[in-house]
């Protein structure tokens, strides 16, 4: 399986290099801001970026297992992938922290926040593409497409849980009962939580549109090279 994972990564080495460069650029911007301001108030961005990379690791592992004779074992690996995946698009909401904080120019913070947000989002989309391929080849294409749509809407709801209610992925283990109660409220009383579902719907459509736009650009580029 390790050899299969190595082959998978090697075939995508150019893309992984760009991811590494993007992450390095983000961290360099963060280091520059700390130097300019003398404060570490945006250090949380590095943690959020690390959380966005975790689902990619699970997706690579699932994709590698799928290429072995034990391909059905790839599906359980999508469980922890799904648990951590909302952290990737969640990083988009860090744009809410944008405001002028002297002595750092506003445009510098804008570039830094956009760098982290877009890198996290595209890393998430790559992991989703791998997970979609696992579902397509292990089950069927229709299930894979429906799975992508469902995952992105669930991620939008996960962003609500994280940004508004301040839950984290590991709270599934540390505070499952309280988390389940907070999830149940908008599900059982949807009309009392219309803002929750409006936020979920709009973010879900945004994430789906972005995913298929990026995927379409990649497909078009592959076709032109062929």
mmCIF file with all atom_site columns, C-alpha atoms in Angstrom:
data_model
loop_
_atom_site.group_PDB
_atom_site.id
_atom_site.type_symbol
_atom_site.label_atom_id
_atom_site.label_alt_id
_atom_site.label_comp_id
_atom_site.label_asym_id
_atom_site.label_entity_id
_atom_site.label_seq_id
_atom_site.pdbx_PDB_ins_code
_atom_site.Cartn_x
_atom_site.Cartn_y
_atom_site.Cartn_z
_atom_site.occupancy
_atom_site.B_iso_or_equiv
_atom_site.pdbx_formal_charge
_atom_site.auth_seq_id
_atom_site.auth_comp_id
_atom_site.auth_asym_id
_atom_site.auth_atom_id
_atom_site.pdbx_PDB_model_num
ATOM 1   C CA . UNK A 1 1   ? 0.000   0.000  0.000   1.00 0.00 ? 1   UNK A CA 1
ATOM 2   C CA . UNK A 1 2   ? 2.901   2.359  0.797   1.00 0.00 ? 2   UNK A CA 1
ATOM 3   C CA . UNK A 1 3   ? 4.274   1.793  -2.682  1.00 0.00 ? 3   UNK A CA 1
ATOM 4   C CA . UNK A 1 4   ? 0.857   2.537  -4.190  1.00 0.00 ? 4   UNK A CA 1
ATOM 5   C CA . UNK A 1 5   ? 0.615   5.755  -2.185  1.00 0.00 ? 5   UNK A CA 1
ATOM 6   C CA . UNK A 1 6   ? 4.142   6.695  -3.296  1.00 0.00 ? 6   UNK A CA 1
ATOM 7   C CA . UNK A 1 7   ? 3.213   6.101  -6.970  1.00 0.00 ? 7   UNK A CA 1
ATOM 8   C CA . UNK A 1 8   ? 0.059   8.182  -6.561  1.00 0.00 ? 8   UNK A CA 1
ATOM 9   C CA . UNK A 1 9   ? 2.003   11.075 -5.045  1.00 0.00 ? 9   UNK A CA 1
ATOM 10  C CA . UNK A 1 10  ? 4.744   10.836 -7.666  1.00 0.00 ? 10  UNK A CA 1
ATOM 11  C CA . UNK A 1 11  ? 2.238   11.134 -10.518 1.00 0.00 ? 11  UNK A CA 1
ATOM 12  C CA . UNK A 1 12  ? 0.930   14.313 -8.917  1.00 0.00 ? 12  UNK A CA 1
ATOM 13  C CA . UNK A 1 13  ? 4.317   15.638 -7.880  1.00 0.00 ? 13  UNK A CA 1
ATOM 14  C CA . UNK A 1 14  ? 3.921   18.900 -9.827  1.00 0.00 ? 14  UNK A CA 1
ATOM 15  C CA . UNK A 1 15  ? 0.606   19.628 -8.129  1.00 0.00 ? 15  UNK A CA 1
ATOM 16  C CA . UNK A 1 16  ? 2.013   18.726 -4.715  1.00 0.00 ? 16  UNK A CA 1
ATOM 17  C CA . UNK A 1 17  ? 4.966   21.023 -5.354  1.00 0.00 ? 17  UNK A CA 1
ATOM 18  C CA . UNK A 1 18  ? 2.575   23.899 -6.024  1.00 0.00 ? 18  UNK A CA 1
ATOM 19  C CA . UNK A 1 19  ? 0.706   23.071 -2.817  1.00 0.00 ? 19  UNK A CA 1
ATOM 20  C CA . UNK A 1 20  ? 3.985   23.095 -0.892  1.00 0.00 ? 20  UNK A CA 1
ATOM 21  C CA . UNK A 1 21  ? 4.966   26.419 -2.467  1.00 0.00 ? 21  UNK A CA 1
ATOM 22  C CA . UNK A 1 22  ? 1.554   27.907 -1.665  1.00 0.00 ? 22  UNK A CA 1
ATOM 23  C CA . UNK A 1 23  ? 1.781   26.756 1.950   1.00 0.00 ? 23  UNK A CA 1
ATOM 24  C CA . UNK A 1 24  ? 5.298   28.178 2.147   1.00 0.00 ? 24  UNK A CA 1
ATOM 25  C CA . UNK A 1 25  ? 4.084   31.498 0.726   1.00 0.00 ? 25  UNK A CA 1
ATOM 26  C CA . UNK A 1 26  ? 1.309   31.599 3.337   1.00 0.00 ? 26  UNK A CA 1
ATOM 27  C CA . UNK A 1 27  ? 3.713   30.949 6.186   1.00 0.00 ? 27  UNK A CA 1
ATOM 28  C CA . UNK A 1 28  ? 6.163   33.523 4.827   1.00 0.00 ? 28  UNK A CA 1
ATOM 29  C CA . UNK A 1 29  ? 3.390   36.132 4.777   1.00 0.00 ? 29  UNK A CA 1
ATOM 30  C CA . UNK A 1 30  ? 2.448   35.213 8.329   1.00 0.00 ? 30  UNK A CA 1
ATOM 31  C CA . UNK A 1 31  ? 6.076   35.476 9.467   1.00 0.00 ? 31  UNK A CA 1
ATOM 32  C CA . UNK A 1 32  ? 6.328   38.857 7.742   1.00 0.00 ? 32  UNK A CA 1
ATOM 33  C CA . UNK A 1 33  ? 3.234   40.085 9.539   1.00 0.00 ? 33  UNK A CA 1
ATOM 34  C CA . UNK A 1 34  ? 4.549   38.939 12.908  1.00 0.00 ? 34  UNK A CA 1
ATOM 35  C CA . UNK A 1 35  ? 7.793   40.792 12.179  1.00 0.00 ? 35  UNK A CA 1
ATOM 36  C CA . UNK A 1 36  ? 5.934   43.953 11.117  1.00 0.00 ? 36  UNK A CA 1
ATOM 37  C CA . UNK A 1 37  ? 3.494   44.026 14.011  1.00 0.00 ? 37  UNK A CA 1
ATOM 38  C CA . UNK A 1 38  ? 5.425   42.280 16.764  1.00 0.00 ? 38  UNK A CA 1
ATOM 39  C CA . UNK A 1 39  ? 2.256   40.300 17.512  1.00 0.00 ? 39  UNK A CA 1
ATOM 40  C CA . UNK A 1 40  ? 1.216   36.698 16.881  1.00 0.00 ? 40  UNK A CA 1
ATOM 41  C CA . UNK A 1 41  ? -2.505  37.424 16.686  1.00 0.00 ? 41  UNK A CA 1
ATOM 42  C CA . UNK A 1 42  ? -2.859  35.690 13.289  1.00 0.00 ? 42  UNK A CA 1
ATOM 43  C CA . UNK A 1 43  ? -0.831  32.611 14.205  1.00 0.00 ? 43  UNK A CA 1
ATOM 44  C CA . UNK A 1 44  ? -4.084  30.603 14.247  1.00 0.00 ? 44  UNK A CA 1
ATOM 45  C CA . UNK A 1 45  ? -4.000  30.706 10.432  1.00 0.00 ? 45  UNK A CA 1
ATOM 46  C CA . UNK A 1 46  ? -1.100  28.240 10.409  1.00 0.00 ? 46  UNK A CA 1
ATOM 47  C CA . UNK A 1 47  ? -3.143  25.833 12.556  1.00 0.00 ? 47  UNK A CA 1
ATOM 48  C CA . UNK A 1 48  ? -6.180  26.189 10.289  1.00 0.00 ? 48  UNK A CA 1
ATOM 49  C CA . UNK A 1 49  ? -4.002  25.501 7.248   1.00 0.00 ? 49  UNK A CA 1
ATOM 50  C CA . UNK A 1 50  ? -2.582  22.372 8.902   1.00 0.00 ? 50  UNK A CA 1
ATOM 51  C CA . UNK A 1 51  ? -6.133  21.169 9.606   1.00 0.00 ? 51  UNK A CA 1
ATOM 52  C CA . UNK A 1 52  ? -6.990  21.739 5.936   1.00 0.00 ? 52  UNK A CA 1
ATOM 53  C CA . UNK A 1 53  ? -4.128  19.421 4.894   1.00 0.00 ? 53  UNK A CA 1
ATOM 54  C CA . UNK A 1 54  ? -5.216  16.520 7.156   1.00 0.00 ? 54  UNK A CA 1
ATOM 55  C CA . UNK A 1 55  ? -8.124  15.375 4.916   1.00 0.00 ? 55  UNK A CA 1
ATOM 56  C CA . UNK A 1 56  ? -5.720  15.240 1.961   1.00 0.00 ? 56  UNK A CA 1
ATOM 57  C CA . UNK A 1 57  ? -3.637  12.681 3.864   1.00 0.00 ? 57  UNK A CA 1
ATOM 58  C CA . UNK A 1 58  ? -6.696  10.480 4.460   1.00 0.00 ? 58  UNK A CA 1
ATOM 59  C CA . UNK A 1 59  ? -7.802  10.883 0.826   1.00 0.00 ? 59  UNK A CA 1
ATOM 60  C CA . UNK A 1 60  ? -4.375  9.813  -0.458  1.00 0.00 ? 60  UNK A CA 1
ATOM 61  C CA . UNK A 1 61  ? -4.437  6.779  1.858   1.00 0.00 ? 61  UNK A CA 1
ATOM 62  C CA . UNK A 1 62  ? -7.965  5.829  0.714   1.00 0.00 ? 62  UNK A CA 1
ATOM 63  C CA . UNK A 1 63  ? -6.983  6.243  -2.930  1.00 0.00 ? 63  UNK A CA 1
ATOM 64  C CA . UNK A 1 64  ? -3.912  4.051  -2.414  1.00 0.00 ? 64  UNK A CA 1
ATOM 65  C CA . UNK A 1 65  ? -5.941  1.300  -0.719  1.00 0.00 ? 65  UNK A CA 1
ATOM 66  C CA . UNK A 1 66  ? -8.504  1.483  -3.532  1.00 0.00 ? 66  UNK A CA 1
ATOM 67  C CA . UNK A 1 67  ? -5.803  0.465  -6.001  1.00 0.00 ? 67  UNK A CA 1
ATOM 68  C CA . UNK A 1 68  ? -5.065  -2.751 -4.089  1.00 0.00 ? 68  UNK A CA 1
ATOM 69  C CA . UNK A 1 69  ? -7.079  -5.983 -4.002  1.00 0.00 ? 69  UNK A CA 1
ATOM 70  C CA . UNK A 1 70  ? -8.608  -4.825 -0.688  1.00 0.00 ? 70  UNK A CA 1
ATOM 71  C CA . UNK A 1 71  ? -10.262 -1.840 -2.340  1.00 0.00 ? 71  UNK A CA 1
ATOM 72  C CA . UNK A 1 72  ? -13.395 -1.966 -0.153  1.00 0.00 ? 72  UNK A CA 1
ATOM 73  C CA . UNK A 1 73  ? -11.199 -1.092 2.832   1.00 0.00 ? 73  UNK A CA 1
ATOM 74  C CA . UNK A 1 74  ? -10.744 2.346  1.235   1.00 0.00 ? 74  UNK A CA 1
ATOM 75  C CA . UNK A 1 75  ? -14.299 3.297  2.197   1.00 0.00 ? 75  UNK A CA 1
ATOM 76  C CA . UNK A 1 76  ? -13.722 3.298  6.000   1.00 0.00 ? 76  UNK A CA 1
ATOM 77  C CA . UNK A 1 77  ? -10.814 5.708  5.445   1.00 0.00 ? 77  UNK A CA 1
ATOM 78  C CA . UNK A 1 78  ? -13.304 8.193  4.036   1.00 0.00 ? 78  UNK A CA 1
ATOM 79  C CA . UNK A 1 79  ? -14.872 8.417  7.501   1.00 0.00 ? 79  UNK A CA 1
ATOM 80  C CA . UNK A 1 80  ? -12.038 10.404 9.128   1.00 0.00 ? 80  UNK A CA 1
ATOM 81  C CA . UNK A 1 81  ? -11.566 12.219 5.811   1.00 0.00 ? 81  UNK A CA 1
ATOM 82  C CA . UNK A 1 82  ? -15.167 13.454 6.003   1.00 0.00 ? 82  UNK A CA 1
ATOM 83  C CA . UNK A 1 83  ? -14.724 14.403 9.659   1.00 0.00 ? 83  UNK A CA 1
ATOM 84  C CA . UNK A 1 84  ? -11.781 16.698 8.881   1.00 0.00 ? 84  UNK A CA 1
ATOM 85  C CA . UNK A 1 85  ? -12.781 17.862 5.395   1.00 0.00 ? 85  UNK A CA 1
ATOM 86  C CA . UNK A 1 86  ? -14.902 20.871 6.514   1.00 0.00 ? 86  UNK A CA 1
ATOM 87  C CA . UNK A 1 87  ? -11.703 22.396 7.956   1.00 0.00 ? 87  UNK A CA 1
ATOM 88  C CA . UNK A 1 88  ? -10.512 23.048 4.389   1.00 0.00 ? 88  UNK A CA 1
ATOM 89  C CA . UNK A 1 89  ? -13.390 25.285 3.220   1.00 0.00 ? 89  UNK A CA 1
ATOM 90  C CA . UNK A 1 90  ? -13.776 26.656 6.768   1.00 0.00 ? 90  UNK A CA 1
ATOM 91  C CA . UNK A 1 91  ? -10.578 28.619 6.296   1.00 0.00 ? 91  UNK A CA 1
ATOM 92  C CA . UNK A 1 92  ? -12.497 30.854 3.861   1.00 0.00 ? 92  UNK A CA 1
ATOM 93  C CA . UNK A 1 93  ? -14.336 32.352 6.809   1.00 0.00 ? 93  UNK A CA 1
ATOM 94  C CA . UNK A 1 94  ? -11.072 33.683 8.222   1.00 0.00 ? 94  UNK A CA 1
ATOM 95  C CA . UNK A 1 95  ? -11.602 36.556 5.784   1.00 0.00 ? 95  UNK A CA 1
ATOM 96  C CA . UNK A 1 96  ? -13.976 37.884 8.448   1.00 0.00 ? 96  UNK A CA 1
ATOM 97  C CA . UNK A 1 97  ? -10.896 38.957 10.406  1.00 0.00 ? 97  UNK A CA 1
ATOM 98  C CA . UNK A 1 98  ? -9.937  41.509 7.772   1.00 0.00 ? 98  UNK A CA 1
ATOM 99  C CA . UNK A 1 99  ? -9.710  45.043 9.166   1.00 0.00 ? 99  UNK A CA 1
ATOM 100 C CA . UNK A 1 100 ? -7.002  47.654 9.444   1.00 0.00 ? 100 UNK A CA 1
ATOM 101 C CA . UNK A 1 101 ? -4.563  46.956 12.261  1.00 0.00 ? 101 UNK A CA 1
ATOM 102 C CA . UNK A 1 102 ? -1.675  49.428 12.374  1.00 0.00 ? 102 UNK A CA 1
ATOM 103 C CA . UNK A 1 103 ? 1.192   49.260 11.572  1.00 0.00 ? 103 UNK A CA 1
ATOM 104 C CA . UNK A 1 104 ? 0.365   46.481 9.074   1.00 0.00 ? 104 UNK A CA 1
ATOM 105 C CA . UNK A 1 105 ? -1.231  47.818 5.835   1.00 0.00 ? 105 UNK A CA 1
ATOM 106 C CA . UNK A 1 106 ? -4.747  46.607 5.118   1.00 0.00 ? 106 UNK A CA 1
ATOM 107 C CA . UNK A 1 107 ? -3.687  45.314 1.696   1.00 0.00 ? 107 UNK A CA 1
ATOM 108 C CA . UNK A 1 108 ? -1.048  43.087 3.323   1.00 0.00 ? 108 UNK A CA 1
ATOM 109 C CA . UNK A 1 109 ? -3.628  41.422 5.563   1.00 0.00 ? 109 UNK A CA 1
ATOM 110 C CA . UNK A 1 110 ? -5.927  41.010 2.551   1.00 0.00 ? 110 UNK A CA 1
ATOM 111 C CA . UNK A 1 111 ? -3.215  39.202 0.561   1.00 0.00 ? 111 UNK A CA 1
ATOM 112 C CA . UNK A 1 112 ? -2.305  37.041 3.558   1.00 0.00 ? 112 UNK A CA 1
ATOM 113 C CA . UNK A 1 113 ? -5.880  36.016 4.353   1.00 0.00 ? 113 UNK A CA 1
ATOM 114 C CA . UNK A 1 114 ? -6.635  35.305 0.690   1.00 0.00 ? 114 UNK A CA 1
ATOM 115 C CA . UNK A 1 115 ? -3.467  33.205 0.409   1.00 0.00 ? 115 UNK A CA 1
ATOM 116 C CA . UNK A 1 116 ? -4.449  31.037 3.369   1.00 0.00 ? 116 UNK A CA 1
ATOM 117 C CA . UNK A 1 117 ? -8.102  30.815 2.315   1.00 0.00 ? 117 UNK A CA 1
ATOM 118 C CA . UNK A 1 118 ? -7.447  29.847 -1.309  1.00 0.00 ? 118 UNK A CA 1
ATOM 119 C CA . UNK A 1 119 ? -4.658  27.408 -0.451  1.00 0.00 ? 119 UNK A CA 1
ATOM 120 C CA . UNK A 1 120 ? -6.820  25.670 2.131   1.00 0.00 ? 120 UNK A CA 1
ATOM 121 C CA . UNK A 1 121 ? -9.783  25.547 -0.230  1.00 0.00 ? 121 UNK A CA 1
ATOM 122 C CA . UNK A 1 122 ? -7.806  24.126 -3.182  1.00 0.00 ? 122 UNK A CA 1
ATOM 123 C CA . UNK A 1 123 ? -6.116  21.528 -0.946  1.00 0.00 ? 123 UNK A CA 1
ATOM 124 C CA . UNK A 1 124 ? -9.609  20.541 0.162   1.00 0.00 ? 124 UNK A CA 1
ATOM 125 C CA . UNK A 1 125 ? -10.803 20.312 -3.428  1.00 0.00 ? 125 UNK A CA 1
ATOM 126 C CA . UNK A 1 126 ? -7.866  18.034 -4.279  1.00 0.00 ? 126 UNK A CA 1
ATOM 127 C CA . UNK A 1 127 ? -8.747  15.707 -1.405  1.00 0.00 ? 127 UNK A CA 1
ATOM 128 C CA . UNK A 1 128 ? -12.393 15.765 -2.523  1.00 0.00 ? 128 UNK A CA 1
ATOM 129 C CA . UNK A 1 129 ? -11.362 14.849 -6.067  1.00 0.00 ? 129 UNK A CA 1
ATOM 130 C CA . UNK A 1 130 ? -9.448  11.831 -4.747  1.00 0.00 ? 130 UNK A CA 1
ATOM 131 C CA . UNK A 1 131 ? -12.357 10.815 -2.520  1.00 0.00 ? 131 UNK A CA 1
ATOM 132 C CA . UNK A 1 132 ? -14.754 11.162 -5.454  1.00 0.00 ? 132 UNK A CA 1
ATOM 133 C CA . UNK A 1 133 ? -12.536 8.874  -7.529  1.00 0.00 ? 133 UNK A CA 1
ATOM 134 C CA . UNK A 1 134 ? -12.557 6.295  -4.720  1.00 0.00 ? 134 UNK A CA 1
ATOM 135 C CA . UNK A 1 135 ? -16.361 6.347  -4.591  1.00 0.00 ? 135 UNK A CA 1
ATOM 136 C CA . UNK A 1 136 ? -16.663 6.207  -8.375  1.00 0.00 ? 136 UNK A CA 1
ATOM 137 C CA . UNK A 1 137 ? -14.359 3.222  -8.784  1.00 0.00 ? 137 UNK A CA 1
ATOM 138 C CA . UNK A 1 138 ? -15.466 1.371  -5.663  1.00 0.00 ? 138 UNK A CA 1
ATOM 139 C CA . UNK A 1 139 ? -19.220 1.964  -5.975  1.00 0.00 ? 139 UNK A CA 1
ATOM 140 C CA . UNK A 1 140 ? -20.458 3.857  -9.055  1.00 0.00 ? 140 UNK A CA 1
ATOM 141 C CA . UNK A 1 141 ? -20.384 7.252  -10.766 1.00 0.00 ? 141 UNK A CA 1
ATOM 142 C CA . UNK A 1 142 ? -23.877 8.307  -9.671  1.00 0.00 ? 142 UNK A CA 1
ATOM 143 C CA . UNK A 1 143 ? -23.136 7.605  -6.021  1.00 0.00 ? 143 UNK A CA 1
ATOM 144 C CA . UNK A 1 144 ? -19.859 9.543  -6.354  1.00 0.00 ? 144 UNK A CA 1
ATOM 145 C CA . UNK A 1 145 ? -21.582 12.648 -7.762  1.00 0.00 ? 145 UNK A CA 1
ATOM 146 C CA . UNK A 1 146 ? -24.304 12.543 -5.109  1.00 0.00 ? 146 UNK A CA 1
ATOM 147 C CA . UNK A 1 147 ? -21.612 12.013 -2.494  1.00 0.00 ? 147 UNK A CA 1
ATOM 148 C CA . UNK A 1 148 ? -19.733 15.135 -3.614  1.00 0.00 ? 148 UNK A CA 1
ATOM 149 C CA . UNK A 1 149 ? -22.867 17.292 -3.416  1.00 0.00 ? 149 UNK A CA 1
ATOM 150 C CA . UNK A 1 150 ? -23.802 15.874 -0.014  1.00 0.00 ? 150 UNK A CA 1
ATOM 151 C CA . UNK A 1 151 ? -20.282 16.304 1.366   1.00 0.00 ? 151 UNK A CA 1
ATOM 152 C CA . UNK A 1 152 ? -20.108 19.948 0.301   1.00 0.00 ? 152 UNK A CA 1
ATOM 153 C CA . UNK A 1 153 ? -23.491 20.763 1.831   1.00 0.00 ? 153 UNK A CA 1
ATOM 154 C CA . UNK A 1 154 ? -22.479 18.922 5.022   1.00 0.00 ? 154 UNK A CA 1
ATOM 155 C CA . UNK A 1 155 ? -19.245 20.931 4.979   1.00 0.00 ? 155 UNK A CA 1
ATOM 156 C CA . UNK A 1 156 ? -21.257 24.139 4.712   1.00 0.00 ? 156 UNK A CA 1
ATOM 157 C CA . UNK A 1 157 ? -23.207 23.050 7.800   1.00 0.00 ? 157 UNK A CA 1
ATOM 158 C CA . UNK A 1 158 ? -19.904 22.147 9.443   1.00 0.00 ? 158 UNK A CA 1
ATOM 159 C CA . UNK A 1 159 ? -18.662 25.683 8.775   1.00 0.00 ? 159 UNK A CA 1
ATOM 160 C CA . UNK A 1 160 ? -21.709 26.975 10.656  1.00 0.00 ? 160 UNK A CA 1
ATOM 161 C CA . UNK A 1 161 ? -20.902 24.658 13.568  1.00 0.00 ? 161 UNK A CA 1
ATOM 162 C CA . UNK A 1 162 ? -17.291 25.823 13.607  1.00 0.00 ? 162 UNK A CA 1
ATOM 163 C CA . UNK A 1 163 ? -17.613 29.531 12.913  1.00 0.00 ? 163 UNK A CA 1
ATOM 164 C CA . UNK A 1 164 ? -20.859 30.320 14.756  1.00 0.00 ? 164 UNK A CA 1
ATOM 165 C CA . UNK A 1 165 ? -21.031 27.667 17.496  1.00 0.00 ? 165 UNK A CA 1
ATOM 166 C CA . UNK A 1 166 ? -17.222 27.239 17.757  1.00 0.00 ? 166 UNK A CA 1
ATOM 167 C CA . UNK A 1 167 ? -17.178 23.435 17.571  1.00 0.00 ? 167 UNK A CA 1
ATOM 168 C CA . UNK A 1 168 ? -14.078 21.555 16.381  1.00 0.00 ? 168 UNK A CA 1
ATOM 169 C CA . UNK A 1 169 ? -13.683 18.246 14.529  1.00 0.00 ? 169 UNK A CA 1
ATOM 170 C CA . UNK A 1 170 ? -12.273 16.484 17.614  1.00 0.00 ? 170 UNK A CA 1
ATOM 171 C CA . UNK A 1 171 ? -15.343 17.429 19.660  1.00 0.00 ? 171 UNK A CA 1
ATOM 172 C CA . UNK A 1 172 ? -16.984 14.384 18.074  1.00 0.00 ? 172 UNK A CA 1
ATOM 173 C CA . UNK A 1 173 ? -14.814 12.432 20.541  1.00 0.00 ? 173 UNK A CA 1
ATOM 174 C CA . UNK A 1 174 ? -14.524 14.872 23.453  1.00 0.00 ? 174 UNK A CA 1
ATOM 175 C CA . UNK A 1 175 ? -18.068 16.283 23.616  1.00 0.00 ? 175 UNK A CA 1
ATOM 176 C CA . UNK A 1 176 ? -20.293 14.105 21.419  1.00 0.00 ? 176 UNK A CA 1
ATOM 177 C CA . UNK A 1 177 ? -23.499 14.646 23.401  1.00 0.00 ? 177 UNK A CA 1
ATOM 178 C CA . UNK A 1 178 ? -23.325 18.449 23.432  1.00 0.00 ? 178 UNK A CA 1
ATOM 179 C CA . UNK A 1 179 ? -22.362 18.504 19.773  1.00 0.00 ? 179 UNK A CA 1
ATOM 180 C CA . UNK A 1 180 ? -25.253 16.192 18.866  1.00 0.00 ? 180 UNK A CA 1
ATOM 181 C CA . UNK A 1 181 ? -27.677 18.452 20.735  1.00 0.00 ? 181 UNK A CA 1
ATOM 182 C CA . UNK A 1 182 ? -26.476 21.533 18.833  1.00 0.00 ? 182 UNK A CA 1
ATOM 183 C CA . UNK A 1 183 ? -26.824 19.659 15.534  1.00 0.00 ? 183 UNK A CA 1
ATOM 184 C CA . UNK A 1 184 ? -30.286 18.398 16.444  1.00 0.00 ? 184 UNK A CA 1
ATOM 185 C CA . UNK A 1 185 ? -31.753 21.830 17.168  1.00 0.00 ? 185 UNK A CA 1
ATOM 186 C CA . UNK A 1 186 ? -31.796 23.195 13.582  1.00 0.00 ? 186 UNK A CA 1
ATOM 187 C CA . UNK A 1 187 ? -32.686 19.730 12.236  1.00 0.00 ? 187 UNK A CA 1
ATOM 188 C CA . UNK A 1 188 ? -35.690 19.261 14.528  1.00 0.00 ? 188 UNK A CA 1
ATOM 189 C CA . UNK A 1 189 ? -36.782 22.919 14.425  1.00 0.00 ? 189 UNK A CA 1
ATOM 190 C CA . UNK A 1 190 ? -35.793 24.176 10.952  1.00 0.00 ? 190 UNK A CA 1
ATOM 191 C CA . UNK A 1 191 ? -38.158 27.162 10.913  1.00 0.00 ? 191 UNK A CA 1
ATOM 192 C CA . UNK A 1 192 ? -36.663 28.506 14.132  1.00 0.00 ? 192 UNK A CA 1
ATOM 193 C CA . UNK A 1 193 ? -33.200 28.337 12.565  1.00 0.00 ? 193 UNK A CA 1
ATOM 194 C CA . UNK A 1 194 ? -33.845 29.730 9.100   1.00 0.00 ? 194 UNK A CA 1
ATOM 195 C CA . UNK A 1 195 ? -30.548 31.690 9.153   1.00 0.00 ? 195 UNK A CA 1
ATOM 196 C CA . UNK A 1 196 ? -28.653 28.440 9.741   1.00 0.00 ? 196 UNK A CA 1
ATOM 197 C CA . UNK A 1 197 ? -30.157 26.793 6.688   1.00 0.00 ? 197 UNK A CA 1
ATOM 198 C CA . UNK A 1 198 ? -29.788 29.911 4.545   1.00 0.00 ? 198 UNK A CA 1
ATOM 199 C CA . UNK A 1 199 ? -26.093 30.073 5.463   1.00 0.00 ? 199 UNK A CA 1
ATOM 200 C CA . UNK A 1 200 ? -25.721 26.347 4.772   1.00 0.00 ? 200 UNK A CA 1
ATOM 201 C CA . UNK A 1 201 ? -27.487 26.579 1.407   1.00 0.00 ? 201 UNK A CA 1
ATOM 202 C CA . UNK A 1 202 ? -25.526 29.590 0.153   1.00 0.00 ? 202 UNK A CA 1
ATOM 203 C CA . UNK A 1 203 ? -22.162 28.237 1.294   1.00 0.00 ? 203 UNK A CA 1
ATOM 204 C CA . UNK A 1 204 ? -23.037 24.827 -0.147  1.00 0.00 ? 204 UNK A CA 1
ATOM 205 C CA . UNK A 1 205 ? -23.828 26.284 -3.573  1.00 0.00 ? 205 UNK A CA 1
ATOM 206 C CA . UNK A 1 206 ? -20.623 28.353 -3.444  1.00 0.00 ? 206 UNK A CA 1
ATOM 207 C CA . UNK A 1 207 ? -18.488 25.305 -2.611  1.00 0.00 ? 207 UNK A CA 1
ATOM 208 C CA . UNK A 1 208 ? -20.155 23.124 -5.265  1.00 0.00 ? 208 UNK A CA 1
ATOM 209 C CA . UNK A 1 209 ? -19.784 25.803 -7.933  1.00 0.00 ? 209 UNK A CA 1
ATOM 210 C CA . UNK A 1 210 ? -16.140 26.322 -7.018  1.00 0.00 ? 210 UNK A CA 1
ATOM 211 C CA . UNK A 1 211 ? -15.364 22.603 -7.053  1.00 0.00 ? 211 UNK A CA 1
ATOM 212 C CA . UNK A 1 212 ? -16.848 21.926 -10.463 1.00 0.00 ? 212 UNK A CA 1
ATOM 213 C CA . UNK A 1 213 ? -15.303 25.110 -11.859 1.00 0.00 ? 213 UNK A CA 1
ATOM 214 C CA . UNK A 1 214 ? -11.827 24.004 -10.730 1.00 0.00 ? 214 UNK A CA 1
ATOM 215 C CA . UNK A 1 215 ? -12.491 20.457 -11.912 1.00 0.00 ? 215 UNK A CA 1
ATOM 216 C CA . UNK A 1 216 ? -13.739 21.718 -15.277 1.00 0.00 ? 216 UNK A CA 1
ATOM 217 C CA . UNK A 1 217 ? -10.636 23.853 -15.771 1.00 0.00 ? 217 UNK A CA 1
ATOM 218 C CA . UNK A 1 218 ? -8.464  20.826 -15.013 1.00 0.00 ? 218 UNK A CA 1
ATOM 219 C CA . UNK A 1 219 ? -10.393 18.634 -17.434 1.00 0.00 ? 219 UNK A CA 1
ATOM 220 C CA . UNK A 1 220 ? -10.173 21.268 -20.168 1.00 0.00 ? 220 UNK A CA 1
ATOM 221 C CA . UNK A 1 221 ? -6.427  21.622 -19.656 1.00 0.00 ? 221 UNK A CA 1
ATOM 222 C CA . UNK A 1 222 ? -5.966  17.843 -19.875 1.00 0.00 ? 222 UNK A CA 1
ATOM 223 C CA . UNK A 1 223 ? -7.997  17.716 -23.085 1.00 0.00 ? 223 UNK A CA 1
ATOM 224 C CA . UNK A 1 224 ? -5.945  20.485 -24.690 1.00 0.00 ? 224 UNK A CA 1
ATOM 225 C CA . UNK A 1 225 ? -2.668  18.739 -23.800 1.00 0.00 ? 225 UNK A CA 1
ATOM 226 C CA . UNK A 1 226 ? -3.964  15.522 -25.358 1.00 0.00 ? 226 UNK A CA 1
#
